[in-house]
Structures are given as C-alpha cells and as structure tokens.
Tab-separated table of C-alpha atoms in Angstrom:
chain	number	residue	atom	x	y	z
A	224	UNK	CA	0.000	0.000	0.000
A	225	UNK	CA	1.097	3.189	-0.940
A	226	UNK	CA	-0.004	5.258	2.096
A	227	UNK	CA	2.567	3.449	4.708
A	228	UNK	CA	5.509	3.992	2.483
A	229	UNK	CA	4.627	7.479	2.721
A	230	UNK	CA	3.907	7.618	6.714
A	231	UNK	CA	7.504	5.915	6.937
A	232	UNK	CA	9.048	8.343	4.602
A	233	UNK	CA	7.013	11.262	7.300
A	234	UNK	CA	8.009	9.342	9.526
A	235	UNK	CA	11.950	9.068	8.976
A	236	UNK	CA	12.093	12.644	7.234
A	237	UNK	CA	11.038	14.121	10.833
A	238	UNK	CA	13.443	12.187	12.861
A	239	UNK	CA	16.228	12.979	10.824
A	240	UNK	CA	15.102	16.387	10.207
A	241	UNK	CA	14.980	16.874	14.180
A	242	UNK	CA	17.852	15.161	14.535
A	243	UNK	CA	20.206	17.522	11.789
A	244	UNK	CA	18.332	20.718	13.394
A	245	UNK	CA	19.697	19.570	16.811
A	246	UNK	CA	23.350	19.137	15.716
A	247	UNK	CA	23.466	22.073	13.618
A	248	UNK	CA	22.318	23.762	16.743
A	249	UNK	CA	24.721	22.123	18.685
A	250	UNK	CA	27.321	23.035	16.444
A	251	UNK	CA	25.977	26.704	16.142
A	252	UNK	CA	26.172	26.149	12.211
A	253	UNK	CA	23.790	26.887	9.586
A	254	UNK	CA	20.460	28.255	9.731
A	255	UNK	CA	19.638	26.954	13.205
A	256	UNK	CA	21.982	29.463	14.899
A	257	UNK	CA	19.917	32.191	13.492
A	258	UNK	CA	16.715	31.064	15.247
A	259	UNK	CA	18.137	31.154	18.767
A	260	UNK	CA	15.866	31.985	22.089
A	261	UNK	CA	16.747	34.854	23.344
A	262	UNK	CA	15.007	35.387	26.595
A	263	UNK	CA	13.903	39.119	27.494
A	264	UNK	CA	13.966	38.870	31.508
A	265	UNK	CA	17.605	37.718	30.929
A	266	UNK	CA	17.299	34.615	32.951
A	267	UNK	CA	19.358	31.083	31.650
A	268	UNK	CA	18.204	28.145	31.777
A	269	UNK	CA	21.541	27.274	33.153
A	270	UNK	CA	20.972	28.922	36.954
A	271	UNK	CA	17.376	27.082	37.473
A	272	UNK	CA	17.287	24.220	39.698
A	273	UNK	CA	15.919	21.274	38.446
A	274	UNK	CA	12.873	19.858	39.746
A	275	UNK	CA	12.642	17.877	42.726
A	276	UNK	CA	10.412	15.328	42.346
A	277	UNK	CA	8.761	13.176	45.719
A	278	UNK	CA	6.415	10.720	46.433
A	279	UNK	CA	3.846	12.842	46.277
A	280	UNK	CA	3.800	13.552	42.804
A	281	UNK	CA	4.044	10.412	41.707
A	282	UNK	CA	1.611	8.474	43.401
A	283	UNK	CA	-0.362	11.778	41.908
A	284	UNK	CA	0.514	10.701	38.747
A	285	UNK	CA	-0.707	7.123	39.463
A	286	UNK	CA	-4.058	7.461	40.217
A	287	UNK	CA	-4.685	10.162	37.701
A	288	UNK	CA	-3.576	8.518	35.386
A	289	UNK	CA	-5.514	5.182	36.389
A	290	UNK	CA	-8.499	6.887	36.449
A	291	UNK	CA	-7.971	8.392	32.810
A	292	UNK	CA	-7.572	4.752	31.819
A	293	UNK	CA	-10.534	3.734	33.604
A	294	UNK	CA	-12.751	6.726	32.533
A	295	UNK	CA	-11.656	5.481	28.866
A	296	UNK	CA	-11.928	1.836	28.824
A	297	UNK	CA	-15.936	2.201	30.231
A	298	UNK	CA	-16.499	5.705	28.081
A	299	UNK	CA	-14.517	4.677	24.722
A	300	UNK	CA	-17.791	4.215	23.266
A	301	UNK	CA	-18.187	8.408	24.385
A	302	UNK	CA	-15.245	9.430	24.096
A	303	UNK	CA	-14.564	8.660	20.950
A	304	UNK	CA	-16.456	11.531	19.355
A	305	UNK	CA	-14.845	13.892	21.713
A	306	UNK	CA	-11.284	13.176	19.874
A	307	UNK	CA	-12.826	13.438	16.694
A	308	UNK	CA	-13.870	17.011	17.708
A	309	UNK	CA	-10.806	17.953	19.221
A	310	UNK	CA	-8.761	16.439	16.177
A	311	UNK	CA	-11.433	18.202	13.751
A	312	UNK	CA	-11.096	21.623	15.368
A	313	UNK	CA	-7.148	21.363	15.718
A	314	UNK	CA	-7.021	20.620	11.758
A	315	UNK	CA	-9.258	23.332	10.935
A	316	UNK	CA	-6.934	25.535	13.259
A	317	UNK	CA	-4.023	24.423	11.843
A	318	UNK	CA	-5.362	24.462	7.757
A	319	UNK	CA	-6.804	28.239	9.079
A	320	UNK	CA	-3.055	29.135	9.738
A	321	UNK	CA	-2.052	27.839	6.873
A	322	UNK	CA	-4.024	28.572	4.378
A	323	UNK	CA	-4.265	32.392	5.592
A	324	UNK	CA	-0.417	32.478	5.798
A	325	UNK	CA	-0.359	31.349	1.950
A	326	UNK	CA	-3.238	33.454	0.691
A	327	UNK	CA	-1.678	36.949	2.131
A	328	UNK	CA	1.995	36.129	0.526
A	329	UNK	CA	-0.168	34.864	-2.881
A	330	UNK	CA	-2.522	37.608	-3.423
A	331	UNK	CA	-2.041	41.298	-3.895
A	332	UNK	CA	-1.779	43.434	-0.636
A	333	UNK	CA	-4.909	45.608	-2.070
A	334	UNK	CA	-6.799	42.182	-1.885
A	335	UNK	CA	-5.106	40.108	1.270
A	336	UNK	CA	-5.866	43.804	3.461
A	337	UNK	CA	-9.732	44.233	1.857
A	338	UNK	CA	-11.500	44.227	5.235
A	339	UNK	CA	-15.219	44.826	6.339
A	340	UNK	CA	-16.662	45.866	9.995
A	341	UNK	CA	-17.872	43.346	12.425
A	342	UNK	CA	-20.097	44.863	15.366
A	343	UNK	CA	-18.205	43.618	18.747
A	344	UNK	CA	-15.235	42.082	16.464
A	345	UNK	CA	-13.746	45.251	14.856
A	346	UNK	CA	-11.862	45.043	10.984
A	347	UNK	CA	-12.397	41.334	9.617
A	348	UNK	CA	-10.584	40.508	6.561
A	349	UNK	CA	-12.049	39.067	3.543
A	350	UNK	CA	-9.351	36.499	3.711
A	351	UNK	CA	-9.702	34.911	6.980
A	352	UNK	CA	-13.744	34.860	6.424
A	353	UNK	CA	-13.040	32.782	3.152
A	354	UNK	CA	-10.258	31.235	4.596
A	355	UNK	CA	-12.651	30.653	8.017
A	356	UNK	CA	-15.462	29.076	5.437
A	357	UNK	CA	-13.034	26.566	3.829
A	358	UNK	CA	-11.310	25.529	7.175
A	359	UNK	CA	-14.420	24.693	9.056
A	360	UNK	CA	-16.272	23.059	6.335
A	361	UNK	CA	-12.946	20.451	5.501
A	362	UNK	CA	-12.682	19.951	9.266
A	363	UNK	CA	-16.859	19.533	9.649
A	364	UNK	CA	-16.856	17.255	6.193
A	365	UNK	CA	-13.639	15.149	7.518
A	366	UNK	CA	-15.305	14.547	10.922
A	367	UNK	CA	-18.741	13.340	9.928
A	368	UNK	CA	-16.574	10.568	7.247
C-alpha cells in the first residue's frame, strides 16, 4: 500500500530532520543558529534548579492517570467523538493558519488587506472569512466521514 511507504518516509524525514536541526544547533552552524531563544527577563536556563520530584507527585501521577484509563476503557464508546472534535477543530486551526499564511503572501496586498466591519469584532478581513469558510467546512466534512 502506498499510504505506509509514505507515513515511513514522514516518519523518517522528521526524525532525521529533528535530529540535523539539533546538531546544527549544537554546532551553532547553519540556519539553526539564526533562530536562537533569546530570553527578554535575561534569565538562563543554566541557573534554574531542576525539579525535585517526591512521592507525592508520583503516586499523583498514578491514580490520575488510572483513572484516565478507567474513565476510557468504560467511556470509549463516548469518548470517541470527543477526539474526533478535538482532532477536527485542531485541523481546521491548523489548515486556518495555513491557508491564511499562503493566501496573504499569494494575493495582492490591495486584496489580502480588503476588510469589512464586524459589530463587537472590529476590521475582519475578507481572507480569513473565506479562509474561516473553507477551514471549518474540511474539518466539519472530515469529521462526519
């Protein structure tokens, strides 16, 4: 089948892809040293103590995560639909970004800028309301099949 050669191919481009970002980081070559954090308070990572972890916390982290197991082994049937929606509404999110992203570098500025009033919203552009359209109805179409 087709479609698992290319989830390995996703699959093995993004761990090497990580995995050349992190060296050339390491190395402070390439384009990775350009994106460093710079952090505006001024604090390093570096003087933080780590986190002291006791008992506590991890018999915390037992039962809560016991229950979630529990909640979803008698609530699958439930719960189920509740992914969908969350996976539905972070796609059409994520396709919003997107698409917006590509449609203001694409199109003219006198078009990508065209906005209209909203009462209680303020300037809406033309693009994000088409781009809003599109997102939601992929991400509504994709959830009910």
């Amino acid at each position: 089948d087709a479609s698992i050669a290319v989830l390995v191919l996703m699959a093995v481009g993004t761990v090497a892809g990580g995995a050349y970002w992190s060296a050339a980081k390491e190395r402070g070559e390439g384009a990775a040293s350009t994106y460093e954090y710079s952090d505006p308070e001024g604090d390093e990572d570096e003087d933080e103590e780590p986190a002291v972890l006791n008992e506590y916390f991890a018999w915390g982290f037992i039962i809560v995560a016991s229950l979630g197991l529990v909640i979803l082994f008698y609530f699958i049937d439930y719960l189920i639909y509740v992914l969908v929606f969350i996976f539905c509404l972070a796609g059409a999110q994520g396709l919003f970004l997107t698409l917006t992203s590509l449609a203001r570098t694409a199109l003219p500025p006198a078009i990508s800028r065209a906005s209209y009033p909203l009462p209680q919203m303020g300037q809406i552009t033309w693009v994000n309301t088409v781009v809003t359209v599109v997102s939601v109805g992929l991400a509504v179409v994709w959830g009910i099949y």
